[in-house]
Amino acid sequence: TYLRSGLCAPATCESDAVRSVVFRRYMAYMLHLDFDLPAPKDWEFEARELAHWADLDLDFAVVGVAHCGTTSLRRNLLRHPEVELTSADEDQWLHRHDRVLPYRGDAEQLQADPR
């Protein structure tokens, strides 16, 4: 069993500082403990930098929930010869990590190879 959680730390924080200081204090706070928890082991913890949507060079994005018409809109957009989409099927890229902002590495990969 494992705990999956996310938190935001200043971009100036190194991964080890987030693991050894920020994360354990954050978890103690969230669990209403009056003491800091021990830092997780390296293999129990992963810190990943987030990107901002402004870092993505997108002309536009069509984002929607199930049954809201995005498939129909997609099909109609594809009828135009100058419209290209990132995948042959509906692209789940924007919400594949259950978060509001994308990981920086994923944003850089999308910029390098938008198809």
Coordinates of C-alpha atoms in Angstrom, one line a residue:
T1 CA 0.0 0.0 0.0
Y2 CA 1.2 3.5 -0.7
L3 CA 0.1 7.1 -0.3
R4 CA -0.2 9.2 -3.4
S5 CA -0.2 12.9 -2.7
G6 CA 0.8 16.1 -4.3
L7 CA 2.0 19.4 -3.0
C8 CA 3.5 22.6 -4.4
A9 CA 6.8 23.8 -3.2
P10 CA 8.8 26.8 -4.4
A11 CA 10.7 26.2 -7.6
T12 CA 13.9 27.1 -5.7
C13 CA 13.5 24.0 -3.5
E14 CA 15.7 21.1 -4.5
S15 CA 14.2 17.6 -4.6
D16 CA 16.0 16.5 -1.4
A17 CA 14.8 19.6 0.5
V18 CA 11.2 18.8 -0.6
R19 CA 11.5 15.2 0.6
S20 CA 13.4 15.8 3.8
V21 CA 11.7 19.0 5.0
V22 CA 8.6 20.2 3.1
F23 CA 6.9 16.9 2.5
R24 CA 7.1 15.6 6.1
R25 CA 5.9 18.9 7.6
Y26 CA 3.1 19.1 5.0
M27 CA 2.0 15.5 5.8
A28 CA 2.1 16.2 9.6
Y29 CA 0.0 19.3 9.0
M30 CA -2.5 17.5 6.8
L31 CA -2.9 14.7 9.4
H32 CA -3.3 17.2 12.2
L33 CA -0.2 16.0 14.1
D34 CA 1.7 18.2 16.5
F35 CA 5.1 16.8 15.4
D36 CA 6.9 16.3 12.1
L37 CA 6.9 12.9 10.4
P38 CA 10.2 11.3 9.4
A39 CA 11.3 12.0 5.9
P40 CA 10.4 9.3 3.4
K41 CA 13.2 7.1 2.0
D42 CA 14.5 8.1 -1.5
W43 CA 12.7 5.1 -3.1
E44 CA 9.4 6.1 -1.5
F45 CA 9.4 9.6 -2.8
E46 CA 9.4 11.4 -6.2
A47 CA 9.5 15.1 -6.8
R48 CA 8.7 16.4 -10.2
E49 CA 8.6 20.0 -11.4
L50 CA 5.4 21.4 -12.9
A51 CA 5.2 23.6 -15.9
H52 CA 2.8 26.4 -16.5
W53 CA 0.3 26.4 -19.4
A54 CA 2.1 29.4 -20.8
D55 CA 5.1 27.1 -21.4
L56 CA 3.2 25.2 -24.0
D57 CA 3.2 26.5 -27.5
L58 CA -0.5 25.7 -28.3
D59 CA -2.7 27.6 -30.8
F60 CA -5.7 26.3 -28.9
A61 CA -6.9 23.3 -27.0
V62 CA -10.3 21.6 -27.0
V63 CA -11.0 20.3 -23.6
G64 CA -14.2 18.7 -22.3
V65 CA -15.8 16.1 -20.2
A66 CA -17.6 13.0 -21.5
H67 CA -20.6 13.5 -23.8
C68 CA -20.1 17.3 -24.1
G69 CA -19.6 17.3 -27.9
T70 CA -15.8 17.4 -28.1
T71 CA -15.7 14.3 -30.4
S72 CA -18.1 16.0 -32.8
L73 CA -16.1 19.2 -32.7
R74 CA -12.9 17.2 -33.3
R75 CA -14.4 15.5 -36.4
N76 CA -15.5 18.8 -37.8
L77 CA -12.1 20.4 -37.2
L78 CA -10.4 17.6 -39.0
R79 CA -12.4 18.3 -42.1
H80 CA -10.3 21.5 -42.6
P81 CA -7.1 20.8 -44.6
E82 CA -4.9 23.1 -42.4
V83 CA -5.9 21.7 -39.0
E84 CA -3.6 19.1 -37.4
L85 CA -4.2 17.4 -34.1
T86 CA -1.8 15.8 -31.7
S87 CA -3.1 12.3 -32.1
A88 CA -5.2 10.1 -34.3
D89 CA -7.6 9.5 -31.5
E90 CA -8.8 11.7 -28.7
D91 CA -5.8 12.9 -26.8
Q92 CA -5.8 12.4 -23.1
W93 CA -2.6 14.4 -22.6
L94 CA -4.1 17.4 -20.8
H95 CA -5.5 15.4 -17.9
R96 CA -3.6 12.1 -17.8
H97 CA -1.9 12.9 -14.4
D98 CA -5.0 14.0 -12.5
R99 CA -3.7 17.5 -11.9
V100 CA -4.2 21.0 -13.1
L101 CA -0.7 21.7 -14.4
P102 CA 1.4 19.4 -16.5
Y103 CA 4.8 18.1 -15.4
R104 CA 7.7 20.1 -16.9
G105 CA 9.2 17.0 -18.6
D106 CA 5.9 16.2 -20.2
A107 CA 5.5 19.7 -21.5
E108 CA 9.0 19.7 -22.9
Q109 CA 8.4 16.4 -24.6
L110 CA 5.1 17.7 -26.1
Q111 CA 6.9 20.8 -27.4
A112 CA 9.7 18.6 -29.0
D113 CA 7.2 16.2 -30.6
P114 CA 3.7 17.6 -30.7
R115 CA 2.3 14.6 -32.7

